Short mmCIF file of C-alpha atoms in Angstrom, two decimals:
data_model
loop_
_atom_site.label_atom_id
_atom_site.label_comp_id
_atom_site.label_asym_id
_atom_site.label_seq_id
_atom_site.Cartn_x
_atom_site.Cartn_y
_atom_site.Cartn_z
CA MET A 20 -1.54 -50.06 -15.48
CA SER A 21 -2.05 -47.56 -12.66
CA PRO A 22 1.05 -46.11 -10.98
CA ASP A 23 2.30 -47.66 -7.77
CA PRO A 24 1.91 -45.15 -4.88
CA SER A 25 5.18 -46.41 -3.43
CA SER A 26 7.00 -45.03 -6.47
CA PHE A 27 6.76 -41.57 -4.87
CA SER A 28 8.00 -42.67 -1.45
CA GLY A 29 11.55 -41.54 -2.17
CA VAL A 30 10.55 -38.09 -3.47
CA GLU A 31 11.53 -35.37 -1.03
CA SER A 32 8.65 -32.99 -0.30
CA ARG A 33 9.34 -29.27 -0.06
CA GLU A 34 7.80 -26.68 2.19
CA VAL A 35 4.91 -25.06 0.32
CA THR A 36 3.12 -21.88 1.36
CA LYS A 37 -0.24 -21.11 -0.23
CA VAL A 38 -0.95 -17.38 -0.50
CA ALA A 39 -3.54 -15.09 -2.06
CA ALA A 40 -3.55 -11.46 -3.15
CA LEU A 41 -6.72 -9.45 -3.80
CA ASP A 42 -6.60 -6.11 -5.62
CA ILE A 43 -9.67 -3.97 -4.90
CA GLY A 44 -9.33 -1.71 -7.91
CA SER A 45 -11.39 1.21 -9.18
CA ASN A 46 -12.58 -0.74 -12.23
CA SER A 47 -12.14 -4.42 -11.34
CA PHE A 48 -11.40 -6.66 -8.38
CA HIS A 49 -8.63 -9.19 -9.08
CA LEU A 50 -7.77 -12.23 -6.97
CA VAL A 51 -4.65 -14.31 -7.53
CA VAL A 52 -3.98 -17.51 -5.59
CA ALA A 53 -0.46 -18.92 -5.68
CA ARG A 54 1.93 -21.17 -3.88
CA ILE A 55 5.46 -20.32 -2.87
CA VAL A 56 7.91 -23.18 -3.32
CA ALA A 57 11.65 -22.76 -2.80
CA GLY A 58 11.35 -19.01 -3.23
CA SER A 59 9.36 -19.35 -6.46
CA VAL A 60 5.84 -17.96 -6.88
CA GLN A 61 3.57 -20.30 -8.86
CA ILE A 62 0.13 -18.99 -9.88
CA LEU A 63 -2.67 -21.49 -9.22
CA HIS A 64 -5.93 -19.61 -9.69
CA ARG A 65 -7.27 -16.21 -10.80
CA VAL A 66 -10.61 -14.49 -10.32
CA LYS A 67 -11.55 -11.22 -12.02
CA GLN A 68 -14.78 -9.34 -11.44
CA ARG A 69 -15.72 -6.02 -13.08
CA VAL A 70 -17.13 -3.65 -10.43
CA ARG A 71 -16.43 -0.07 -11.64
CA LEU A 72 -16.23 1.14 -8.07
CA ALA A 73 -14.98 4.55 -9.22
CA GLU A 74 -18.36 5.27 -10.83
CA GLY A 75 -19.79 5.59 -7.33
CA LEU A 76 -17.61 8.55 -6.29
CA ASP A 77 -19.53 11.84 -6.35
CA ASP A 78 -18.10 15.36 -6.45
CA ASN A 79 -17.58 15.23 -2.68
CA ASN A 80 -15.71 11.92 -2.91
CA LEU A 81 -18.55 10.05 -1.23
CA LEU A 82 -18.86 6.44 -2.39
CA GLY A 83 -22.48 5.87 -3.39
CA GLY A 84 -24.68 3.02 -2.27
CA GLU A 85 -25.01 1.20 -5.60
CA ALA A 86 -21.26 1.05 -6.27
CA LYS A 87 -20.62 0.15 -2.67
CA GLN A 88 -23.10 -2.72 -2.86
CA ARG A 89 -21.56 -3.95 -6.13
CA GLY A 90 -18.22 -4.08 -4.36
CA LEU A 91 -19.58 -5.96 -1.34
CA ASP A 92 -21.48 -8.43 -3.54
CA THR A 93 -18.27 -9.09 -5.48
CA LEU A 94 -16.37 -9.74 -2.27
CA LYS A 95 -18.97 -12.38 -1.36
CA VAL A 96 -18.17 -14.17 -4.63
CA ILE A 97 -14.43 -13.92 -4.01
CA ALA A 98 -14.78 -15.12 -0.41
CA ASP A 99 -15.47 -18.65 -1.68
CA SER A 100 -11.97 -18.80 -3.17
CA LEU A 101 -10.37 -17.79 0.14
CA LYS A 102 -11.98 -20.34 2.43
CA GLY A 103 -9.41 -22.06 4.62
CA PHE A 104 -6.65 -19.46 4.17
CA GLU A 105 -4.77 -18.38 7.28
CA PRO A 106 -4.89 -14.61 8.03
CA ASP A 107 -1.19 -14.08 7.37
CA SER A 108 -1.40 -15.81 3.97
CA VAL A 109 -3.87 -13.34 2.43
CA ARG A 110 -3.13 -9.74 1.52
CA ILE A 111 -5.87 -7.41 0.30
CA VAL A 112 -4.95 -4.01 -1.12
CA ALA A 113 -7.32 -1.22 -2.15
CA THR A 114 -6.32 1.54 -4.54
CA HIS A 115 -7.51 4.87 -5.94
CA THR A 116 -11.25 4.83 -5.18
CA LEU A 117 -10.88 3.86 -1.53
CA ARG A 118 -7.93 6.26 -1.22
CA ARG A 119 -10.27 9.10 -2.18
CA ALA A 120 -13.59 7.98 -0.69
CA VAL A 121 -14.37 9.90 2.50
CA ASN A 122 -16.51 6.97 3.66
CA ALA A 123 -13.91 4.31 2.82
CA LYS A 124 -13.84 3.10 6.42
CA GLU A 125 -17.55 2.30 6.27
CA PHE A 126 -17.00 0.15 3.19
CA ILE A 127 -14.02 -1.59 4.79
CA GLU A 128 -15.93 -2.31 8.01
CA GLU A 129 -18.71 -3.98 6.01
CA ALA A 130 -16.16 -5.82 3.87
CA LEU A 131 -14.53 -7.25 6.99
CA GLN A 132 -17.82 -8.97 7.78
CA ILE A 133 -17.44 -10.82 4.47
CA LEU A 134 -13.67 -11.37 4.35
CA PRO A 135 -11.93 -11.81 7.72
CA TYR A 136 -8.65 -10.38 6.45
CA PRO A 137 -7.19 -6.86 6.82
CA ILE A 138 -7.86 -4.52 3.90
CA GLU A 139 -4.96 -2.18 3.22
CA VAL A 140 -5.58 1.11 1.46
CA ILE A 141 -2.24 1.78 -0.24
CA SER A 142 -0.86 5.08 -1.48
CA GLY A 143 -0.43 5.81 -5.17
CA THR A 144 3.33 5.55 -4.83
CA GLU A 145 3.08 2.19 -3.08
CA GLU A 146 0.68 0.99 -5.77
CA ALA A 147 3.23 2.00 -8.41
CA ARG A 148 6.03 0.18 -6.57
CA LEU A 149 4.02 -3.04 -6.33
CA ILE A 150 3.02 -2.84 -10.01
CA TYR A 151 6.67 -2.51 -10.97
CA SER A 152 7.57 -5.46 -8.72
CA GLY A 153 5.01 -7.63 -10.51
CA VAL A 154 6.40 -6.70 -13.93
CA ALA A 155 10.06 -6.89 -12.89
CA HIS A 156 9.71 -10.38 -11.41
CA THR A 157 8.07 -11.73 -14.57
CA ASN A 158 9.93 -9.89 -17.37
CA HIS A 159 13.67 -10.16 -17.89
CA ASP A 160 15.31 -6.98 -19.16
CA THR A 161 18.68 -5.33 -19.38
CA GLY A 162 18.58 -1.57 -19.06
CA LYS A 163 15.82 0.70 -17.82
CA ARG A 164 12.14 0.06 -18.46
CA LEU A 165 9.09 2.34 -18.26
CA VAL A 166 6.02 0.61 -16.82
CA VAL A 167 2.56 2.14 -17.28
CA ASP A 168 -0.64 0.90 -15.64
CA ILE A 169 -3.99 2.53 -16.53
CA GLY A 170 -6.53 1.79 -13.81
CA GLY A 171 -10.11 2.86 -13.27
CA GLY A 172 -9.26 6.00 -11.29
CA SER A 173 -5.51 6.48 -11.47
CA THR A 174 -2.57 5.77 -13.75
CA GLU A 175 0.85 4.74 -12.45
CA PHE A 176 4.22 5.43 -14.08
CA ILE A 177 7.44 3.73 -13.05
CA ILE A 178 10.94 3.78 -14.46
CA GLY A 179 13.09 1.01 -13.05
CA GLU A 180 16.08 -1.17 -13.71
CA GLY A 181 16.18 -4.83 -12.77
CA LEU A 182 14.11 -5.25 -9.61
CA ASN A 183 14.68 -1.66 -8.48
CA PRO A 184 12.17 1.14 -9.19
CA LEU A 185 13.94 4.45 -9.82
CA LEU A 186 11.05 6.86 -10.37
CA LEU A 187 7.46 6.38 -9.19
CA ARG A 188 4.34 8.47 -9.74
CA SER A 189 0.58 8.01 -9.61
CA LEU A 190 -1.76 10.50 -11.34
CA GLN A 191 -5.52 10.87 -10.95
CA MET A 192 -6.71 9.82 -14.37
CA GLY A 193 -8.24 6.50 -15.30
CA CYS A 194 -10.62 4.80 -17.67
CA VAL A 195 -13.65 5.05 -15.35
CA SER A 196 -13.10 8.63 -14.22
CA TYR A 197 -12.40 9.79 -17.80
CA THR A 198 -15.50 7.98 -19.05
CA GLN A 199 -17.57 10.02 -16.62
CA ARG A 200 -15.84 13.27 -17.62
CA PHE A 201 -15.78 12.95 -21.40
CA PHE A 202 -18.04 10.10 -22.56
CA ALA A 203 -20.90 10.08 -20.04
CA ASN A 204 -23.55 10.15 -22.80
CA GLY A 205 -21.86 7.38 -24.77
CA GLU A 206 -21.29 9.52 -27.87
CA LEU A 207 -17.91 9.11 -29.57
CA LYS A 208 -17.16 12.46 -31.19
CA THR A 209 -13.82 13.83 -32.33
CA LYS A 210 -14.09 16.79 -29.96
CA ALA A 211 -14.60 14.53 -26.92
CA PHE A 212 -11.51 12.50 -27.81
CA GLU A 213 -9.47 15.67 -28.28
CA LYS A 214 -10.55 17.05 -24.90
CA ALA A 215 -9.78 13.78 -23.10
CA ILE A 216 -6.35 13.44 -24.72
CA THR A 217 -5.50 17.06 -23.89
CA ALA A 218 -6.58 16.52 -20.28
CA ALA A 219 -4.25 13.52 -20.03
CA GLU A 220 -1.37 15.54 -21.48
CA GLN A 221 -2.06 18.35 -19.01
CA GLU A 222 -2.02 15.86 -16.14
CA MET A 223 1.38 14.66 -17.34
CA GLU A 224 2.98 18.13 -17.50
CA PRO A 225 4.53 18.11 -13.99
CA ILE A 226 6.35 14.80 -14.55
CA GLU A 227 7.03 14.44 -18.27
CA GLU A 228 10.39 16.24 -18.39
CA ARG A 229 11.87 14.25 -15.52
CA TYR A 230 10.73 10.96 -17.00
CA ARG A 231 12.05 11.76 -20.46
CA ARG A 232 15.37 12.92 -18.98
CA LEU A 233 15.88 9.64 -17.07
CA GLY A 234 14.85 7.65 -20.15
CA TRP A 235 14.19 3.97 -20.78
CA GLN A 236 14.99 1.25 -23.30
CA ARG A 237 11.66 -0.57 -23.19
CA CYS A 238 8.08 0.48 -22.39
CA ILE A 239 5.68 -2.04 -20.84
CA GLY A 240 1.96 -1.57 -20.28
CA THR A 241 -0.13 -3.51 -17.78
CA SER A 242 -3.83 -3.49 -16.77
CA GLY A 243 -6.96 -4.74 -18.49
CA THR A 244 -7.39 -1.52 -20.45
CA ILE A 245 -4.01 -1.80 -22.15
CA LYS A 246 -4.54 -5.53 -22.69
CA ALA A 247 -7.82 -4.84 -24.48
CA ILE A 248 -6.30 -2.06 -26.60
CA CYS A 249 -3.42 -4.33 -27.62
CA ALA A 250 -5.89 -7.05 -28.60
CA LEU A 251 -7.81 -4.63 -30.81
CA VAL A 252 -4.68 -3.23 -32.44
CA GLN A 253 -3.17 -6.66 -33.03
CA LYS A 254 -6.33 -8.55 -34.02
CA GLU A 255 -4.79 -9.43 -37.38
CA GLN A 256 -1.69 -10.92 -35.74
CA LYS A 257 -1.38 -14.68 -35.24
CA GLU A 258 0.08 -14.18 -31.77
CA VAL A 259 -1.75 -11.35 -29.99
CA TYR A 260 0.40 -9.20 -27.63
CA ASP A 261 3.67 -10.22 -29.34
CA LYS A 262 4.05 -7.04 -31.39
CA PRO A 263 4.56 -3.64 -29.69
CA ILE A 264 1.90 -1.02 -30.37
CA THR A 265 2.65 2.51 -31.61
CA LEU A 266 0.97 5.92 -31.54
CA LYS A 267 -0.06 5.37 -35.16
CA ASP A 268 -1.85 2.16 -34.11
CA LEU A 269 -3.69 4.02 -31.36
CA LYS A 270 -4.78 6.83 -33.66
CA THR A 271 -6.10 4.29 -36.17
CA LEU A 272 -8.11 2.65 -33.40
CA MET A 273 -9.44 6.04 -32.27
CA LYS A 274 -10.64 6.72 -35.82
CA GLN A 275 -12.51 3.40 -35.79
CA PHE A 276 -14.16 4.34 -32.48
CA ILE A 277 -15.25 7.73 -33.84
CA GLU A 278 -16.69 6.07 -36.95
CA ALA A 279 -18.74 3.79 -34.69
CA GLY A 280 -20.33 6.94 -33.24
CA HIS A 281 -21.47 5.50 -29.90
CA ILE A 282 -20.10 3.19 -27.23
CA ASP A 283 -22.99 0.79 -27.85
CA GLN A 284 -21.83 0.42 -31.47
CA LEU A 285 -18.32 -0.75 -30.60
CA ASN A 286 -18.93 -4.24 -31.91
CA PHE A 287 -15.46 -5.73 -31.86
CA PRO A 288 -15.21 -9.49 -31.18
CA GLU A 289 -12.03 -8.85 -29.16
CA MET A 290 -13.86 -6.46 -26.80
CA THR A 291 -15.92 -7.86 -23.93
CA ASP A 292 -19.25 -6.31 -22.99
CA ASP A 293 -18.09 -5.21 -19.56
CA ARG A 294 -14.92 -3.60 -20.97
CA ARG A 295 -16.70 -1.71 -23.79
CA PRO A 296 -17.99 1.32 -21.78
CA VAL A 297 -14.52 2.39 -20.59
CA MET A 298 -12.50 1.64 -23.71
CA PRO A 299 -12.68 5.08 -25.40
CA ALA A 300 -11.54 6.81 -22.20
CA GLY A 301 -8.73 4.33 -21.67
CA LEU A 302 -7.60 4.83 -25.26
CA CYS A 303 -7.50 8.62 -24.75
CA VAL A 304 -5.38 8.26 -21.62
CA LEU A 305 -2.93 6.00 -23.44
CA ILE A 306 -2.67 8.35 -26.44
CA GLY A 307 -2.04 11.24 -24.05
CA LEU A 308 0.78 9.27 -22.41
CA PHE A 309 2.36 8.40 -25.76
CA LYS A 310 2.35 12.06 -26.77
CA ALA A 311 3.49 13.53 -23.44
CA LEU A 312 6.34 11.05 -22.84
CA LYS A 313 7.16 10.61 -26.55
CA ILE A 314 6.76 6.83 -26.26
CA GLU A 315 7.81 5.06 -29.47
CA SER A 316 6.21 1.70 -28.75
CA LEU A 317 4.62 -0.26 -25.90
CA GLU A 318 4.43 -3.98 -25.10
CA TYR A 319 1.81 -5.63 -22.90
CA SER A 320 2.59 -7.57 -19.70
CA PRO A 321 -0.10 -9.55 -17.83
CA ALA A 322 1.70 -9.14 -14.49
CA ALA A 323 0.65 -6.13 -12.42
CA LEU A 324 -0.34 -5.07 -8.90
CA ARG A 325 -1.57 -8.41 -7.52
CA GLU A 326 1.53 -10.23 -8.77
CA GLY A 327 3.61 -7.51 -7.12
CA VAL A 328 1.75 -8.14 -3.87
CA LEU A 329 2.51 -11.87 -4.12
CA TYR A 330 6.21 -11.23 -4.68
CA GLN A 331 6.16 -8.80 -1.75
CA MET A 332 4.73 -11.62 0.39
CA GLU A 333 7.46 -13.96 -0.87
CA ASP A 334 10.05 -11.31 -0.08
CA GLU A 335 8.74 -10.93 3.47
CA LEU A 336 8.69 -14.72 3.95
CA HIS A 337 12.21 -15.42 2.68
CA ASN A 338 14.14 -12.16 2.55
CA SER A 339 14.47 -8.82 4.27
CA ASP A 340 11.37 -6.70 4.74
CA ILE A 341 11.31 -3.68 2.44
CA ARG A 342 9.73 -1.69 5.28
CA SER A 343 12.91 -2.13 7.29
CA ARG A 344 14.88 -0.69 4.40
CA THR A 345 12.45 2.23 4.23
CA ALA A 346 12.83 2.92 7.97
CA SER A 347 16.62 2.75 7.72
CA SER A 348 16.59 5.16 4.79
CA LEU A 349 14.48 7.67 6.73
CA ALA A 350 16.76 7.40 9.76
CA THR A 351 19.73 8.20 7.56
CA ARG A 352 17.98 11.01 5.67
CA TYR A 353 16.92 12.80 8.86
CA ASP A 354 20.17 12.18 10.78
CA VAL A 355 18.50 10.22 13.56
CA ASP A 356 20.68 9.67 16.64
CA THR A 357 20.88 5.92 16.07
CA ALA A 358 22.54 5.17 19.40
CA GLN A 359 19.64 6.81 21.24
CA ALA A 360 17.09 5.22 18.88
CA HIS A 361 18.43 1.76 19.70
CA LEU A 362 18.30 2.44 23.44
CA VAL A 363 14.63 3.35 23.06
CA LEU A 364 14.06 0.37 20.76
CA ASN A 365 15.57 -2.16 23.17
CA THR A 366 13.56 -0.87 26.15
CA THR A 367 10.33 -0.61 24.17
CA ILE A 368 10.57 -4.13 22.74
CA THR A 369 11.47 -5.49 26.20
CA LEU A 370 8.27 -3.94 27.54
CA PHE A 371 6.30 -5.27 24.57
CA ASN A 372 7.56 -8.81 25.21
CA HIS A 373 6.37 -8.60 28.81
CA CYS A 374 2.96 -7.16 27.89
CA GLN A 375 2.12 -8.88 24.60
CA LYS A 376 0.29 -11.89 26.05
CA ALA A 377 -1.57 -10.13 28.88
CA TRP A 378 -2.65 -7.28 26.61
CA LYS A 379 -3.39 -9.61 23.66
CA LEU A 380 -1.22 -7.63 21.24
CA SER A 381 -1.40 -10.42 18.68
CA HIS A 382 -1.56 -8.51 15.38
CA PRO A 383 1.54 -9.34 13.31
CA ASP A 384 2.15 -5.62 12.57
CA TYR A 385 2.45 -4.50 16.18
CA ARG A 386 5.97 -5.51 17.12
CA ALA A 387 7.46 -4.23 13.86
CA ILE A 388 5.62 -0.89 13.81
CA LEU A 389 6.38 -0.28 17.47
CA GLY A 390 10.03 -0.96 16.73
CA TRP A 391 10.07 1.43 13.78
CA ALA A 392 8.33 4.05 15.91
CA ALA A 393 11.12 3.70 18.48
CA LEU A 394 13.75 4.11 15.77
CA LEU A 395 12.07 7.06 14.04
CA HIS A 396 10.43 9.02 16.86
CA GLU A 397 12.99 11.81 16.52
CA VAL A 398 12.98 12.28 12.72
CA GLY A 399 11.40 15.71 13.27
CA ILE A 400 14.10 17.00 15.61
CA GLN A 401 15.79 18.78 12.68
CA ILE A 402 12.75 21.05 12.42
CA ASN A 403 12.65 21.96 16.11
CA THR A 404 13.30 20.16 19.38
CA ARG A 405 10.17 21.75 20.84
CA GLY A 406 7.16 19.85 19.65
CA VAL A 407 9.37 17.14 18.17
CA GLN A 408 6.51 14.67 18.51
CA ARG A 409 4.33 16.78 16.18
CA HIS A 410 7.12 17.39 13.66
CA SER A 411 8.10 13.72 13.57
CA ALA A 412 4.50 12.60 13.17
CA TYR A 413 3.95 15.05 10.31
CA ILE A 414 6.97 13.72 8.44
CA LEU A 415 5.97 10.10 8.93
CA GLN A 416 2.37 10.83 7.94
CA ASN A 417 3.31 12.54 4.67
CA VAL A 418 6.62 11.11 3.42
CA ASP A 419 6.61 8.32 0.82
CA MET A 420 7.22 5.05 2.68
CA PRO A 421 7.64 2.09 0.28
CA GLY A 422 6.29 -1.14 1.76
CA PHE A 423 3.86 0.56 4.16
CA ASN A 424 0.15 0.67 3.49
CA GLN A 425 -1.96 3.64 4.65
CA ALA A 426 -3.01 2.07 7.95
CA GLN A 427 0.54 1.01 8.85
CA GLN A 428 1.91 4.46 8.05
CA GLU A 429 -0.88 6.15 10.00
CA LEU A 430 -0.32 3.88 13.02
CA LEU A 431 3.41 4.61 12.94
CA ALA A 432 2.76 8.36 12.79
CA THR A 433 0.17 8.09 15.59
CA LEU A 434 2.54 6.29 17.96
CA VAL A 435 5.24 8.86 17.31
CA ARG A 436 2.78 11.76 17.69
CA PHE A 437 2.04 10.73 21.27
CA HIS A 438 5.46 9.54 22.43
CA ARG A 439 5.66 12.49 24.89
CA LYS A 440 3.52 15.20 26.49
CA LYS A 441 -0.25 14.77 26.94
CA ILE A 442 -2.19 12.00 25.25
CA ARG A 443 -5.16 13.60 23.53
CA VAL A 444 -7.49 10.65 23.04
CA ALA A 445 -9.79 12.63 20.73
CA ASP A 446 -6.86 13.08 18.31
CA ILE A 447 -6.08 9.37 18.04
CA PRO A 448 -7.61 8.08 14.77
CA ASN A 449 -9.86 5.05 14.57
CA PHE A 450 -8.38 2.14 12.61
CA THR A 451 -10.33 -0.61 10.90
CA GLN A 452 -7.58 -3.21 11.22
CA TYR A 453 -6.15 -2.27 14.63
CA GLY A 454 -8.10 -2.30 17.90
CA LYS A 455 -8.48 1.02 19.75
CA GLU A 456 -7.19 -0.39 23.05
CA ASP A 457 -4.28 -2.00 21.24
CA VAL A 458 -3.26 1.39 19.83
CA TYR A 459 -3.50 2.92 23.32
CA ARG A 460 -1.24 0.24 24.74
CA LEU A 461 1.34 0.60 21.98
CA ILE A 462 1.47 4.33 22.72
CA VAL A 463 2.02 3.53 26.42
CA LEU A 464 4.93 1.21 25.63
CA LEU A 465 6.66 3.67 23.31
CA ARG A 466 6.25 6.50 25.82
CA LEU A 467 7.93 4.44 28.54
CA GLY A 468 10.71 3.39 26.18
CA VAL A 469 11.42 7.06 25.44
CA LEU A 470 11.03 8.31 29.00
CA LEU A 471 13.25 5.66 30.60
CA ASN A 472 16.04 6.60 28.20
CA ILE A 473 15.64 10.36 28.50
CA LYS A 474 19.20 10.77 29.79
CA ARG A 475 20.50 9.33 26.49
CA GLN A 476 23.13 7.28 28.36
CA GLU A 477 23.79 3.62 27.64
CA ASP A 478 24.49 2.67 31.27
CA PHE A 479 21.80 4.84 32.86
CA LEU A 480 18.85 2.44 32.99
CA PRO A 481 19.22 -0.61 35.27
CA ASP A 482 17.48 -3.94 34.87
CA PHE A 483 13.89 -3.69 36.08
CA ALA A 484 10.95 -6.03 36.61
CA VAL A 485 7.63 -5.72 34.76
CA ASP A 486 4.28 -6.91 36.05
CA VAL A 487 1.24 -6.49 33.84
CA GLU A 488 -2.50 -7.01 34.07
CA LYS A 489 -5.33 -5.96 31.78
CA CYS A 490 -5.32 -2.27 32.75
CA ARG A 491 -2.26 -2.04 34.97
CA LEU A 492 1.48 -1.88 34.35
CA SER A 493 3.98 -2.03 37.21
CA LEU A 494 7.71 -1.28 36.96
CA THR A 495 10.01 -2.30 39.79
CA PHE A 496 13.57 -0.93 39.88
CA PRO A 497 16.50 -1.82 42.17
CA PRO A 498 15.85 -0.42 45.70
CA GLU A 499 18.33 2.46 45.60
CA TRP A 500 17.87 3.53 42.00
CA LEU A 501 14.74 5.72 42.06
CA PRO A 502 15.66 7.52 45.31
CA SER A 503 18.91 8.59 43.65
CA LYS A 504 17.07 9.85 40.54
CA PRO A 505 14.61 12.54 41.74
CA ILE A 506 14.00 13.96 38.25
CA MET A 507 13.24 10.55 36.78
CA THR A 508 10.97 9.85 39.77
CA ALA A 509 9.09 13.10 39.08
CA ASP A 510 8.87 12.28 35.36
CA LEU A 511 7.39 8.86 36.08
CA GLU A 512 4.94 10.35 38.56
CA ARG A 513 3.70 12.76 35.91
CA GLU A 514 3.53 9.92 33.36
CA LYS A 515 1.03 8.13 35.61
CA GLY A 516 -1.44 10.93 34.97
CA TYR A 517 -0.79 10.93 31.22
CA GLN A 518 -1.35 7.17 30.91
CA SER A 519 -4.58 7.26 32.91
CA ALA A 520 -6.09 9.06 29.90
CA VAL A 521 -5.96 5.77 27.97
CA GLY A 522 -7.06 3.62 30.88
CA ILE A 523 -3.70 2.35 32.10
CA GLU A 524 -2.76 2.45 35.77
CA LEU A 525 1.03 2.85 35.93
CA THR A 526 2.74 2.00 39.22
CA VAL A 527 6.45 2.46 39.87
CA SER A 528 8.55 1.28 42.80
#
């Protein structure tokens, strides 16, 4: 007997948001599709494609044509799984290889023709934070945990407690890059393993003492490399991945690799063909980590960067934005005059609200980044009040900013860099996910927000009218206000010339 459709009529439906996260990694591209229901992330679908993008980086960090084409072809395959997704429900993050590639923007521009979603190149620290988020949301622990993720070009290390990362680092060593350095000819000799392990230990020297001093109760490994190593070590176990692996296990596996003599002879049923070429290098990196950090044992977790991205999306949908917490932390650290910052913020956002529709400032990042620029435009004042725009921009360009991808951080620094003095158009970077004219207009709005509050007085600025067209912005003040403010009048007159450099005609009356 088939069920009666009416039997579900009394079931209350919940709001469901379908989201997707794509990790453009140095070794593999990973897509995870999920739905968010009542604050819970439920995985629906996964796609994994081996690309080995890092193999295409030459000594000058130029991404070669073959690797680039492999990446683009893989994105065409993945695009089928993203059909019908709204722009704000997909997040694509790129890691080590596109961080280093000098021609990354060329790849991203071609990728945007395949996938109509922004591609965010994230910093190593941000990658580490998102990896930890993925593990922390899917593994319950009491006490501190060390999370290790060996990628194709970089390895991330995080010590955290609960949902909070305490120590984050990303180092330039990975299974693809180490394969090229130590196993390019495929031979598996003892000397090559020793060199690779020593190189990993040397890479760890600057951070090992601090990590050991903070300590942890449990060590968790993520990534396909660690998963494959665990499978090989635990192949005799009934339940693979249940038992932690030790340094002794890893050395036994290394001995088996050396006995095989060549990568092509690694005939283990647990090892896939596409994983085989990078396994010796990944094993060396992991042994180096065990030795440098004195790790006793390591467990495998399937959750990693893409799951962290999904939980970040859930956090932004239902909770406070971590980028707001980052901005607040910077304001506190650099003793920002918060009263003045909020005056600038209120004026800037008022202007944005008037101009958003006419200037088509529709990107979801714009309002938030403009607001953070207003709050943080004076972070560099502690260095020197002269050239504060340059000092502030330098800090925002180089400081670790959890929650911000590279483009967001660069846009924030760019707005702050040009919040006063001349606008040097040649120095404004080109963005792949933000329009050039949009960036110009955001600079214009921040400059006016700062200038109109230059007296740093709460009751100084009166209500004013805003009229906006495509390339024109008009401000109208009460009749007697400007005549009584000759310095402000002169400042606004000079600002007209500055703004003409980005194609905006400013009129004031």
